[in-house]
Coordinates of C-alpha atoms in Angstrom, one line a residue:
Chain F
M2 CA -21.5 110.8 -6.7
K3 CA -21.2 111.2 -10.5
P4 CA -23.2 108.7 -12.6
S5 CA -20.1 107.5 -14.4
L6 CA -18.3 106.9 -11.1
K7 CA -21.4 105.0 -9.9
I8 CA -21.3 102.7 -12.9
I9 CA -17.5 102.0 -12.4
C10 CA -18.1 101.1 -8.7
I11 CA -21.0 98.7 -9.6
A12 CA -18.9 97.1 -12.3
C13 CA -16.0 96.7 -9.9
A14 CA -18.3 95.1 -7.3
I15 CA -19.7 92.7 -9.9
F16 CA -16.2 91.8 -11.0
L17 CA -15.1 91.2 -7.4
I18 CA -18.2 89.0 -6.7
A19 CA -17.6 87.1 -9.9
C20 CA -14.0 86.5 -8.9
A21 CA -14.9 85.4 -5.4
Q22 CA -17.4 83.0 -6.8
K23 CA -14.9 81.7 -9.3
E24 CA -12.5 81.0 -6.6
K25 CA -15.1 79.0 -4.7
L26 CA -15.7 76.7 -7.7
E27 CA -14.3 73.2 -7.3
E28 CA -12.5 72.1 -10.5
V29 CA -13.0 68.6 -11.7
N30 CA -12.2 66.8 -15.0
Y31 CA -14.8 64.8 -16.9
R32 CA -13.5 62.6 -19.7
L33 CA -16.1 61.6 -22.3
K34 CA -16.0 58.2 -24.1
W35 CA -15.9 59.6 -27.6
L36 CA -15.3 62.8 -29.5
Y37 CA -17.9 65.6 -29.1
N38 CA -21.1 64.3 -30.7
V39 CA -24.8 63.9 -30.1
S40 CA -24.1 61.3 -27.4
A41 CA -22.5 64.1 -25.3
V42 CA -25.1 66.8 -25.9
G43 CA -26.2 66.8 -22.3
D44 CA -22.7 66.9 -20.9
L45 CA -21.9 69.9 -23.1
Y46 CA -25.3 71.5 -22.3
A47 CA -24.6 71.2 -18.6
E48 CA -21.1 72.7 -19.0
T49 CA -22.0 75.6 -21.2
R50 CA -25.3 76.6 -19.7
G51 CA -24.0 76.9 -16.2
Y52 CA -25.5 73.8 -14.5
F53 CA -22.1 72.8 -13.0
T54 CA -21.3 76.4 -12.0
R55 CA -24.6 76.7 -10.2
N56 CA -23.6 73.6 -8.2
G57 CA -20.2 75.1 -7.3
L58 CA -18.2 73.1 -9.8
K59 CA -15.9 74.0 -12.7
V60 CA -16.1 70.9 -14.9
N61 CA -13.6 70.5 -17.7
V62 CA -15.6 68.3 -20.2
K63 CA -12.9 66.7 -22.3
P64 CA -13.6 64.7 -25.5
G65 CA -12.6 61.0 -25.6
G66 CA -11.5 59.0 -28.5
P67 CA -10.2 55.7 -29.6
E68 CA -6.9 56.2 -27.7
R69 CA -8.6 57.6 -24.6
D70 CA -9.9 55.4 -21.8
A71 CA -11.8 57.3 -19.1
L72 CA -11.4 54.4 -16.6
K73 CA -7.6 54.5 -16.8
E74 CA -7.6 58.2 -16.5
L75 CA -9.8 57.9 -13.4
E76 CA -7.4 55.5 -11.8
L77 CA -4.4 57.6 -12.7
G78 CA -6.0 60.7 -11.3
H79 CA -6.2 62.6 -14.5
A80 CA -10.0 62.6 -14.5
H81 CA -12.5 62.7 -11.6
F82 CA -15.5 61.5 -13.7
G83 CA -15.8 59.8 -17.0
V84 CA -18.1 58.0 -19.5
A85 CA -17.4 54.4 -20.3
S86 CA -19.4 51.6 -21.9
A87 CA -20.6 48.7 -19.7
D88 CA -18.2 46.2 -21.2
Q89 CA -15.3 48.6 -20.3
V90 CA -16.6 49.0 -16.8
L91 CA -17.0 45.3 -16.3
R92 CA -13.6 44.4 -17.7
A93 CA -12.0 47.0 -15.5
A94 CA -13.9 45.9 -12.4
A95 CA -13.0 42.3 -13.1
K96 CA -9.3 43.3 -13.0
G97 CA -9.7 45.2 -9.7
A98 CA -10.2 48.8 -10.9
P99 CA -11.9 50.7 -8.0
I100 CA -14.8 52.2 -10.0
V101 CA -18.5 52.8 -9.5
V102 CA -21.3 53.6 -11.9
L103 CA -23.2 56.8 -11.1
A104 CA -25.7 56.9 -13.9
Q105 CA -26.6 55.1 -17.1
L106 CA -26.9 57.4 -20.1
F107 CA -28.6 55.1 -22.6
Q108 CA -31.5 52.9 -21.6
V109 CA -31.4 51.2 -25.0
N110 CA -28.0 50.4 -26.5
P111 CA -27.6 52.6 -29.7
L112 CA -25.7 49.8 -31.4
H113 CA -27.9 48.3 -34.1
W114 CA -27.5 46.6 -37.4
I115 CA -28.8 48.1 -40.6
Y116 CA -30.2 45.9 -43.4
R117 CA -32.3 46.1 -46.5
P118 CA -35.7 44.4 -45.8
D119 CA -36.4 44.0 -49.5
Q120 CA -33.2 41.9 -49.9
T121 CA -32.8 40.4 -46.5
V122 CA -35.8 38.6 -45.0
F123 CA -35.7 39.1 -41.3
S124 CA -38.5 39.0 -38.7
G125 CA -36.8 37.3 -35.8
G126 CA -33.5 36.2 -34.3
E127 CA -33.7 32.7 -35.8
E128 CA -33.4 34.2 -39.2
L129 CA -29.9 35.4 -38.7
K130 CA -29.0 31.9 -39.7
G131 CA -27.2 31.9 -43.1
K132 CA -26.8 35.6 -43.2
R133 CA -23.6 37.6 -43.8
I134 CA -23.2 39.9 -40.7
G135 CA -20.8 42.7 -40.3
V136 CA -18.9 42.7 -37.0
T137 CA -16.0 44.7 -35.4
F138 CA -13.9 41.9 -34.0
G139 CA -12.9 42.8 -30.5
G140 CA -15.6 45.5 -30.3
N141 CA -18.7 45.3 -28.2
D142 CA -20.8 44.6 -31.3
E143 CA -19.0 41.3 -31.5
A144 CA -20.0 40.5 -27.9
I145 CA -23.6 41.5 -28.6
L146 CA -23.8 39.5 -31.9
R147 CA -22.4 36.4 -30.2
A148 CA -24.9 36.8 -27.4
L149 CA -27.7 37.0 -30.1
L150 CA -26.4 33.9 -31.9
A151 CA -26.2 32.0 -28.6
R152 CA -29.7 33.2 -27.6
Y153 CA -31.2 31.8 -30.9
G154 CA -29.1 28.7 -30.9
I155 CA -27.1 29.6 -34.0
A156 CA -23.6 28.3 -34.4
E157 CA -20.9 30.6 -35.7
S158 CA -20.5 28.2 -38.7
Q159 CA -24.1 28.9 -39.7
V160 CA -23.5 32.6 -40.3
T161 CA -20.8 34.5 -42.2
L162 CA -19.0 37.1 -40.1
F163 CA -17.6 40.0 -42.1
S164 CA -14.9 42.1 -40.5
V165 CA -16.1 45.7 -40.4
R166 CA -14.1 48.9 -40.7
Y167 CA -15.1 52.6 -41.2
D168 CA -15.8 52.0 -44.9
Y169 CA -19.4 51.1 -45.7
T170 CA -18.7 50.0 -49.2
P171 CA -19.3 46.2 -48.6
F172 CA -22.8 47.1 -47.3
Y173 CA -23.6 49.5 -50.1
E174 CA -22.5 46.9 -52.6
G175 CA -24.7 44.3 -50.9
R176 CA -21.8 42.0 -50.0
V177 CA -23.0 42.0 -46.4
D178 CA -26.6 41.7 -45.2
F179 CA -26.3 43.3 -41.8
W180 CA -24.0 46.2 -40.9
P181 CA -23.4 47.5 -37.4
L182 CA -23.8 51.2 -36.6
Y183 CA -24.9 53.5 -33.9
L184 CA -28.6 54.4 -34.4
N185 CA -28.2 58.0 -33.1
A186 CA -25.0 58.7 -35.1
Q187 CA -24.1 57.0 -38.4
A188 CA -27.5 55.5 -39.0
V189 CA -28.9 59.0 -39.8
I190 CA -26.3 59.6 -42.5
I191 CA -26.4 56.1 -44.0
A192 CA -30.2 56.1 -44.0
E193 CA -30.2 59.4 -45.9
K194 CA -27.9 58.0 -48.5
L195 CA -30.0 54.9 -49.0
E196 CA -33.1 57.0 -49.2
K197 CA -31.5 59.1 -51.9
A198 CA -30.6 55.9 -53.8
G199 CA -34.3 54.8 -53.5
E200 CA -33.4 51.8 -51.3
T201 CA -35.3 50.6 -48.2
Y202 CA -33.7 50.0 -44.9
A203 CA -34.5 48.7 -41.4
F204 CA -32.6 48.2 -38.2
L205 CA -32.0 45.1 -36.1
S206 CA -32.3 46.1 -32.5
P207 CA -30.5 43.6 -30.1
D208 CA -32.6 45.0 -27.3
R209 CA -35.9 44.0 -29.0
L210 CA -34.4 40.5 -29.6
G211 CA -33.8 40.1 -25.9
V212 CA -30.1 41.1 -25.6
R213 CA -29.9 44.0 -23.3
F214 CA -26.3 45.1 -23.4
V215 CA -25.7 48.3 -21.5
A216 CA -24.0 51.2 -23.3
N217 CA -22.5 54.4 -21.9
S218 CA -22.6 55.2 -18.3
V219 CA -21.1 57.9 -16.0
V220 CA -18.5 56.6 -13.7
T221 CA -16.1 57.7 -11.0
T222 CA -13.8 56.1 -8.5
R223 CA -14.7 54.6 -5.1
E224 CA -12.3 57.0 -3.5
M225 CA -14.3 60.0 -4.9
V226 CA -17.5 58.6 -3.6
E227 CA -16.0 57.9 -0.2
K228 CA -13.9 61.0 0.3
R229 CA -15.7 63.6 -1.7
P230 CA -19.4 62.5 -1.6
E231 CA -20.6 66.1 -1.8
T232 CA -18.7 66.8 -5.0
V233 CA -20.0 63.6 -6.5
K234 CA -23.5 64.5 -5.5
R235 CA -23.3 68.1 -6.9
F236 CA -21.7 66.8 -10.1
L237 CA -24.4 64.2 -10.7
T238 CA -27.2 66.6 -9.8
A239 CA -25.9 69.2 -12.3
L240 CA -25.2 66.6 -15.0
L241 CA -28.6 64.9 -14.9
E242 CA -30.4 68.2 -14.8
G243 CA -28.4 69.3 -17.8
W244 CA -29.1 66.1 -19.7
R245 CA -32.8 66.3 -18.9
D246 CA -33.0 69.8 -20.2
A247 CA -30.9 69.1 -23.3
L248 CA -33.3 66.3 -24.2
D249 CA -36.4 68.3 -23.6
P250 CA -37.9 69.0 -27.0
R251 CA -38.6 72.6 -25.8
N252 CA -34.9 73.2 -25.6
Q253 CA -34.0 71.5 -28.8
D254 CA -32.6 74.6 -30.6
Q255 CA -30.4 75.5 -27.7
A256 CA -29.1 72.0 -27.3
I257 CA -28.3 71.7 -31.0
Q258 CA -26.5 75.1 -30.9
V259 CA -24.4 73.9 -27.9
L260 CA -23.4 70.8 -29.8
L261 CA -22.7 72.6 -33.1
D262 CA -20.4 75.0 -31.2
A263 CA -18.4 72.0 -29.9
D264 CA -18.6 69.8 -33.0
R265 CA -18.0 71.9 -36.0
E266 CA -17.7 68.8 -38.3
T267 CA -21.3 67.6 -38.2
P268 CA -23.8 69.6 -40.3
E269 CA -26.8 71.1 -38.4
A270 CA -29.2 69.0 -40.5
V271 CA -27.6 65.8 -39.4
V272 CA -27.6 66.9 -35.7
R273 CA -31.3 67.8 -36.0
K274 CA -32.0 64.2 -37.0
Q275 CA -29.7 62.7 -34.5
L276 CA -31.1 64.4 -31.4
P277 CA -34.6 62.9 -31.4
V278 CA -33.1 59.4 -31.9
T279 CA -30.8 60.0 -29.0
R280 CA -33.8 61.1 -26.9
E281 CA -35.6 57.9 -27.8
L282 CA -32.7 55.8 -26.7
M283 CA -32.1 57.6 -23.5
L284 CA -35.7 58.1 -22.6
P285 CA -37.6 55.3 -24.3
A286 CA -40.7 55.8 -22.2
A287 CA -42.1 58.9 -20.6
R288 CA -42.0 57.5 -17.1
I289 CA -38.4 56.5 -17.2
E290 CA -36.1 58.8 -15.2
F291 CA -33.1 60.0 -17.0
G292 CA -29.9 58.3 -15.9
K293 CA -31.6 55.3 -14.3
I294 CA -29.3 52.4 -13.7
D295 CA -30.9 49.2 -15.1
A296 CA -29.5 46.6 -12.8
V297 CA -31.1 43.7 -14.7
A298 CA -29.5 44.8 -18.0
W299 CA -26.1 45.2 -16.2
K300 CA -26.4 41.7 -14.9
Q301 CA -27.2 40.4 -18.4
T302 CA -24.2 42.3 -19.8
E303 CA -22.0 40.7 -17.1
A304 CA -23.3 37.3 -18.0
I305 CA -22.7 37.8 -21.7
L306 CA -19.1 38.9 -21.1
R307 CA -18.5 36.0 -18.7
S308 CA -20.0 33.4 -21.1
Q309 CA -17.7 34.6 -23.8
N310 CA -14.6 34.6 -21.6
L311 CA -14.2 38.3 -22.0
I312 CA -13.8 38.8 -18.3
P313 CA -11.7 36.5 -16.2
G314 CA -14.3 35.8 -13.5
S315 CA -17.6 37.0 -12.2
V316 CA -18.2 40.6 -11.2
D317 CA -20.4 41.7 -8.3
V318 CA -22.6 44.0 -10.3
E319 CA -24.6 45.3 -7.4
S320 CA -21.5 46.7 -5.7
L321 CA -20.6 48.5 -8.9
L322 CA -23.9 50.4 -9.2
F323 CA -24.0 53.4 -7.0
T324 CA -27.1 55.2 -5.7
F325 CA -27.2 58.1 -3.2
K326 CA -29.2 57.2 -0.2
Chain X
M14 CA 25.4 39.4 -34.4
L15 CA 22.2 37.5 -33.7
H16 CA 23.0 37.2 -30.0
R17 CA 23.8 40.8 -29.7
R18 CA 20.6 42.1 -31.4
I19 CA 18.4 39.8 -29.3
Y20 CA 20.3 40.6 -26.2
Q21 CA 20.0 44.3 -26.7
F22 CA 16.3 44.0 -27.4
L23 CA 15.7 41.9 -24.3
I24 CA 17.4 44.5 -22.2
I25 CA 15.3 47.3 -23.6
Y26 CA 12.1 45.3 -23.2
A27 CA 13.0 44.3 -19.6
I28 CA 13.7 48.0 -18.7
G29 CA 10.4 49.1 -20.2
L30 CA 8.5 46.3 -18.5
G31 CA 10.3 47.0 -15.2
L32 CA 9.3 50.7 -15.4
L33 CA 5.7 49.8 -16.1
L34 CA 5.6 47.4 -13.1
A35 CA 7.3 50.0 -10.9
L36 CA 4.6 52.4 -11.8
K37 CA 1.9 49.9 -11.2
Y38 CA 3.1 49.0 -7.7
G39 CA 4.3 52.5 -6.9
L40 CA 0.9 54.0 -7.6
N41 CA -1.1 51.0 -6.6
L42 CA -2.8 50.6 -9.9
S43 CA -5.2 47.8 -10.8
D44 CA -4.5 45.1 -13.4
Y45 CA -6.8 47.0 -15.7
V46 CA -4.3 49.9 -16.1
I47 CA -1.1 47.8 -15.9
P48 CA -1.3 44.0 -15.8
S49 CA 0.4 42.0 -13.1
P50 CA 3.4 39.7 -14.0
D51 CA 1.0 36.8 -13.4
E52 CA -1.4 38.1 -16.0
I53 CA 1.4 38.7 -18.5
V54 CA 2.6 35.2 -18.2
R55 CA -0.9 33.8 -18.4
T56 CA -1.6 35.8 -21.5
C57 CA 1.7 34.8 -23.0
R58 CA 0.8 31.1 -22.5
T59 CA -2.7 31.6 -24.0
Y60 CA -1.9 33.9 -26.9
G61 CA 1.8 33.3 -27.4
G62 CA 1.2 30.8 -30.2
P63 CA -1.5 32.7 -32.2
Y64 CA 0.5 35.9 -31.8
L65 CA 3.7 34.3 -33.0
L66 CA 1.9 33.2 -36.2
A67 CA 0.5 36.7 -36.5
V68 CA 4.0 38.2 -36.2
L69 CA 5.3 35.8 -38.8
N70 CA 2.4 36.8 -41.1
T71 CA 3.3 40.5 -40.5
L72 CA 7.0 39.8 -41.0
A73 CA 6.3 38.1 -44.4
V74 CA 4.3 41.1 -45.6
A75 CA 7.0 43.5 -44.2
V76 CA 9.7 41.7 -46.1
L77 CA 7.7 41.8 -49.4
G78 CA 6.8 45.4 -48.8
H79 CA 10.5 46.2 -48.1
I80 CA 11.6 44.5 -51.3
L81 CA 8.9 46.4 -53.2
S82 CA 10.0 49.7 -51.7
I83 CA 13.7 48.9 -52.6
C84 CA 12.6 48.3 -56.2
L85 CA 10.5 51.4 -56.2
A86 CA 13.2 53.6 -54.7
T87 CA 15.8 52.2 -57.2
V88 CA 13.6 52.9 -60.1
V89 CA 12.6 56.4 -58.9
A90 CA 16.2 57.2 -58.0
V91 CA 17.6 56.0 -61.4
I92 CA 15.0 58.1 -63.3
G93 CA 15.3 60.9 -60.8
R94 CA 19.1 61.2 -61.3
L95 CA 18.4 62.6 -64.7
T96 CA 18.6 66.3 -65.1
A97 CA 15.8 66.3 -67.6
W98 CA 12.3 67.5 -66.8
I99 CA 11.0 64.0 -66.1
G100 CA 13.7 63.4 -63.5
S101 CA 12.8 66.6 -61.7
F102 CA 9.1 65.8 -61.9
I103 CA 9.5 62.3 -60.4
R104 CA 11.6 63.7 -57.5
T105 CA 9.0 66.4 -56.7
A106 CA 6.2 63.8 -57.0
A107 CA 8.0 61.4 -54.7
Y108 CA 8.5 64.2 -52.1
N109 CA 4.9 65.3 -52.3
I110 CA 3.4 61.9 -52.0
Q111 CA 5.5 61.3 -48.9
A112 CA 4.3 64.6 -47.4
Y113 CA 0.8 63.1 -46.9
P114 CA 0.4 61.2 -43.6
I115 CA -0.2 57.6 -44.3
V116 CA -3.2 57.4 -42.0
A117 CA -4.9 59.9 -44.3
V118 CA -4.1 58.1 -47.5
A119 CA -4.7 54.6 -46.1
P120 CA -8.6 54.7 -46.1
I121 CA -8.4 55.5 -49.9
I122 CA -6.1 52.6 -50.4
F123 CA -8.4 50.3 -48.5
I124 CA -11.5 51.5 -50.4
L125 CA -9.7 50.8 -53.7
L126 CA -7.8 47.6 -52.9
G127 CA -9.9 46.2 -50.0
D128 CA -8.4 45.1 -46.7
G129 CA -6.3 42.2 -48.0
L130 CA -2.7 41.6 -48.7
Q131 CA -2.3 44.3 -51.4
S132 CA -3.2 47.1 -49.1
R133 CA -0.9 46.0 -46.4
L134 CA 1.9 45.6 -48.9
L135 CA 1.4 48.9 -50.5
I136 CA 1.2 50.8 -47.1
A137 CA 4.3 49.0 -45.8
A138 CA 6.2 49.9 -49.0
M139 CA 5.0 53.6 -48.8
I140 CA 6.1 54.0 -45.2
C141 CA 9.6 52.6 -45.7
Y142 CA 10.4 53.7 -49.2
F143 CA 11.1 57.4 -48.4
P144 CA 14.3 57.0 -46.4
L145 CA 15.4 54.6 -49.1
L146 CA 14.5 57.1 -51.8
L147 CA 16.4 59.9 -50.2
S148 CA 19.6 57.9 -50.0
F149 CA 19.2 56.2 -53.3
I150 CA 18.6 59.6 -55.1
G151 CA 21.8 60.9 -53.3
V152 CA 23.8 57.9 -54.3
F153 CA 22.6 57.7 -57.9
S154 CA 22.8 61.5 -58.6
E155 CA 26.4 61.8 -57.3
P156 CA 28.9 61.1 -60.1
I157 CA 32.0 59.0 -59.3
R158 CA 34.1 61.3 -61.5
E159 CA 37.4 59.4 -61.4
I160 CA 35.8 56.3 -62.8
E161 CA 33.0 57.7 -64.9
H162 CA 35.3 60.1 -66.7
F163 CA 37.2 57.2 -68.3
Y164 CA 34.1 55.7 -69.7
E165 CA 32.7 59.0 -70.8
S166 CA 35.9 60.0 -72.6
T167 CA 36.0 56.7 -74.4
G168 CA 32.3 57.0 -75.3
R169 CA 31.4 53.7 -73.6
M170 CA 29.3 55.1 -70.9
T171 CA 25.7 53.8 -70.8
W172 CA 23.1 54.5 -68.2
R173 CA 23.3 50.9 -66.9
L174 CA 27.0 51.2 -66.5
Q175 CA 26.6 54.5 -64.7
V176 CA 24.1 53.0 -62.2
K177 CA 26.3 50.0 -61.6
I178 CA 29.4 52.2 -60.9
R179 CA 27.5 54.4 -58.5
A180 CA 25.9 51.5 -56.7
F181 CA 29.2 49.5 -56.5
E182 CA 31.1 52.5 -55.1
N183 CA 28.4 53.2 -52.5
I184 CA 27.4 49.6 -51.6
Q185 CA 28.1 50.1 -47.9
K186 CA 25.9 53.2 -47.7
L187 CA 23.1 51.4 -49.6
T188 CA 23.3 48.4 -47.3
T189 CA 23.1 50.5 -44.2
V190 CA 20.1 52.3 -45.5
I191 CA 18.3 49.1 -46.5
V192 CA 18.9 47.6 -43.1
G193 CA 17.8 50.8 -41.4
S194 CA 14.5 51.0 -43.4
A195 CA 13.6 47.4 -42.5
T196 CA 12.2 48.5 -39.2
M197 CA 10.1 51.1 -41.1
A198 CA 8.7 48.2 -43.2
M199 CA 7.7 46.4 -40.1
V200 CA 6.2 49.5 -38.6
G201 CA 4.4 50.2 -41.9
T202 CA 2.9 46.8 -42.1
I203 CA 1.7 47.0 -38.5
V204 CA 0.1 50.4 -39.1
A205 CA -1.6 49.0 -42.2
E206 CA -3.0 46.1 -40.2
F207 CA -4.0 48.3 -37.4
I208 CA -6.0 50.7 -39.7
A209 CA -7.7 48.0 -41.7
A210 CA -6.8 44.4 -42.2
T211 CA -8.0 41.1 -40.9
A212 CA -4.7 39.4 -40.2
G213 CA -1.3 40.1 -38.8
I214 CA -0.1 41.4 -35.4
G215 CA -1.3 44.9 -36.0
Y216 CA -4.9 43.5 -36.3
S217 CA -4.4 41.6 -33.1
I218 CA -3.2 44.7 -31.3
R219 CA -6.2 46.6 -32.5
I220 CA -8.5 43.9 -31.0
A221 CA -6.5 44.0 -27.8
L222 CA -6.9 47.8 -27.6
Y223 CA -10.7 47.4 -28.1
Q224 CA -10.6 45.1 -25.1
S225 CA -8.2 47.4 -23.1
D226 CA -5.9 44.4 -22.6
L227 CA -2.4 45.7 -22.1
A228 CA -1.1 42.2 -21.3
K229 CA -1.9 41.1 -24.9
I230 CA -0.2 44.2 -26.2
L231 CA 2.9 43.6 -24.1
V232 CA 3.1 40.0 -25.5
A233 CA 2.6 41.3 -29.0
L234 CA 5.4 43.9 -28.6
F235 CA 7.8 41.3 -27.3
L236 CA 7.2 39.1 -30.3
I237 CA 7.4 42.0 -32.7
G238 CA 10.7 43.0 -31.2
V239 CA 12.1 39.5 -31.6
G240 CA 10.8 39.2 -35.2
T241 CA 12.2 42.6 -36.2
S242 CA 15.6 41.7 -34.6
L243 CA 15.7 38.5 -36.6
Y244 CA 14.9 40.3 -39.8
L245 CA 17.5 43.0 -39.2
V246 CA 20.2 40.4 -38.4
S247 CA 19.3 38.5 -41.7
L248 CA 19.7 41.7 -43.6
E249 CA 23.0 42.7 -42.0
W250 CA 24.3 39.2 -42.7
A251 CA 23.2 39.4 -46.4
G252 CA 24.7 42.9 -46.7
N253 CA 28.0 41.7 -45.3
A254 CA 28.1 38.7 -47.5
L255 CA 27.4 40.9 -50.6
Q256 CA 30.1 43.4 -49.7
K257 CA 32.6 40.6 -49.1
R258 CA 31.7 39.1 -52.5
L259 CA 32.1 42.4 -54.3
K260 CA 35.4 43.1 -52.7
S261 CA 36.7 39.7 -53.8
L262 CA 35.9 40.5 -57.4

């Protein structure tokens, strides 16, 4: 056989094997909570670096957004897996949505409040009294803030709540003492601006003040778990493995590149700062396993929502949290 | 007129709600995706009062914004009817400004004016003024030759008289456009409140969306529909009264 013919035969064989493998892949949709950003780096890493394929899955990782609700898409059958915040999950569960939590992405909620320590004296929750605090009414920062106020016995009349939007001007101008932001996203950008202006800044962490409000988690439907357990298992295995590797400092450059390919709006310098912060929030201690579901924090989140009448009744948290036996 | 408008709205709302509920029970969806009738009634009882006040707040801003846009469109159309360079410039500028989506311009407005009444008013006016402007420019640029010729030949034509003649002869067209743009004023105000405000039904809808509470949104939509219908009926009534009065002159 001529060498050129040999090469063509090998190429054809590889092509046929690839086609056969592709046919075998099970296709599922995975709806993220927000647009592609650092909070989805592991999802994108798992998708682009073949973690799902190796587990026999073709996963379409779709960006979320303000008008997207992964939980509704799950129920309507448009998505098989999704990312949702704990308050969304509990609200849905309280209204009978058949969902289960597979993994918890953040061990510490990235929602923090930024403040200027040289202008705002703050060393403990009690000192929130008398302060002007930014809050997104209706958002989960409102629930967290109200939980903080309740925890430290501060009445709403003892603080000034300032309605927050995308515009940070009120904080820059010093009209508000505390401004809510995501520690692994906007905080990096705002901090840089304040540093350039020669100002000091610090962050109020609700978690450190005793309010453990769960953030993003990976969810699916009960039907998926019951009827396609193998698919769920393979998806979760691939996803967690992808996340672990994306957060591994040794793979930092590859993880950043994967994210930059998907999110062309955020400069590389910003992503480089965001990734280590994200790692800290997802793996706050070396011994913590990525994706661990913190049942105590879930119960506290449920209690917060219930105490603020944000859910109509109590939710059986244990039945929501799924673990493979 | 009032009965007809409300009646028509109720039919449309009932059809929409019926379809949603059919979908809910047909696909066996939870109350999280589509609320049950029970939940809608409960939400209506709890939030009906505050939402009604919010709709009235929005309606008040929409009416003011509508008036502002009518004034703005009249001024631009009166100047724009000129064949001079300034007229052409104003027309081009008006078209260009409208070409920008309001959601892109709104953040700049909110940074400059804050999230108070001024911003809501301006955005409402910006959204509803373009259909007005198009018609107003058409009306004020089109000469009524058989009447204007007389004043021009006797040398008594002034710009004020010209505008009055053209407005009088096209009063029905102007009334129809003003009534038609009223819904745009309401939509504009809601959009403004949704993007950045701390009052009004658009703001309430935003909060409800944060909480994924479709029942609240359905209640809000119902009240918005009733409020808009009432405003349209008032405008139609005022337009008819004006036309009757002008005919009697």
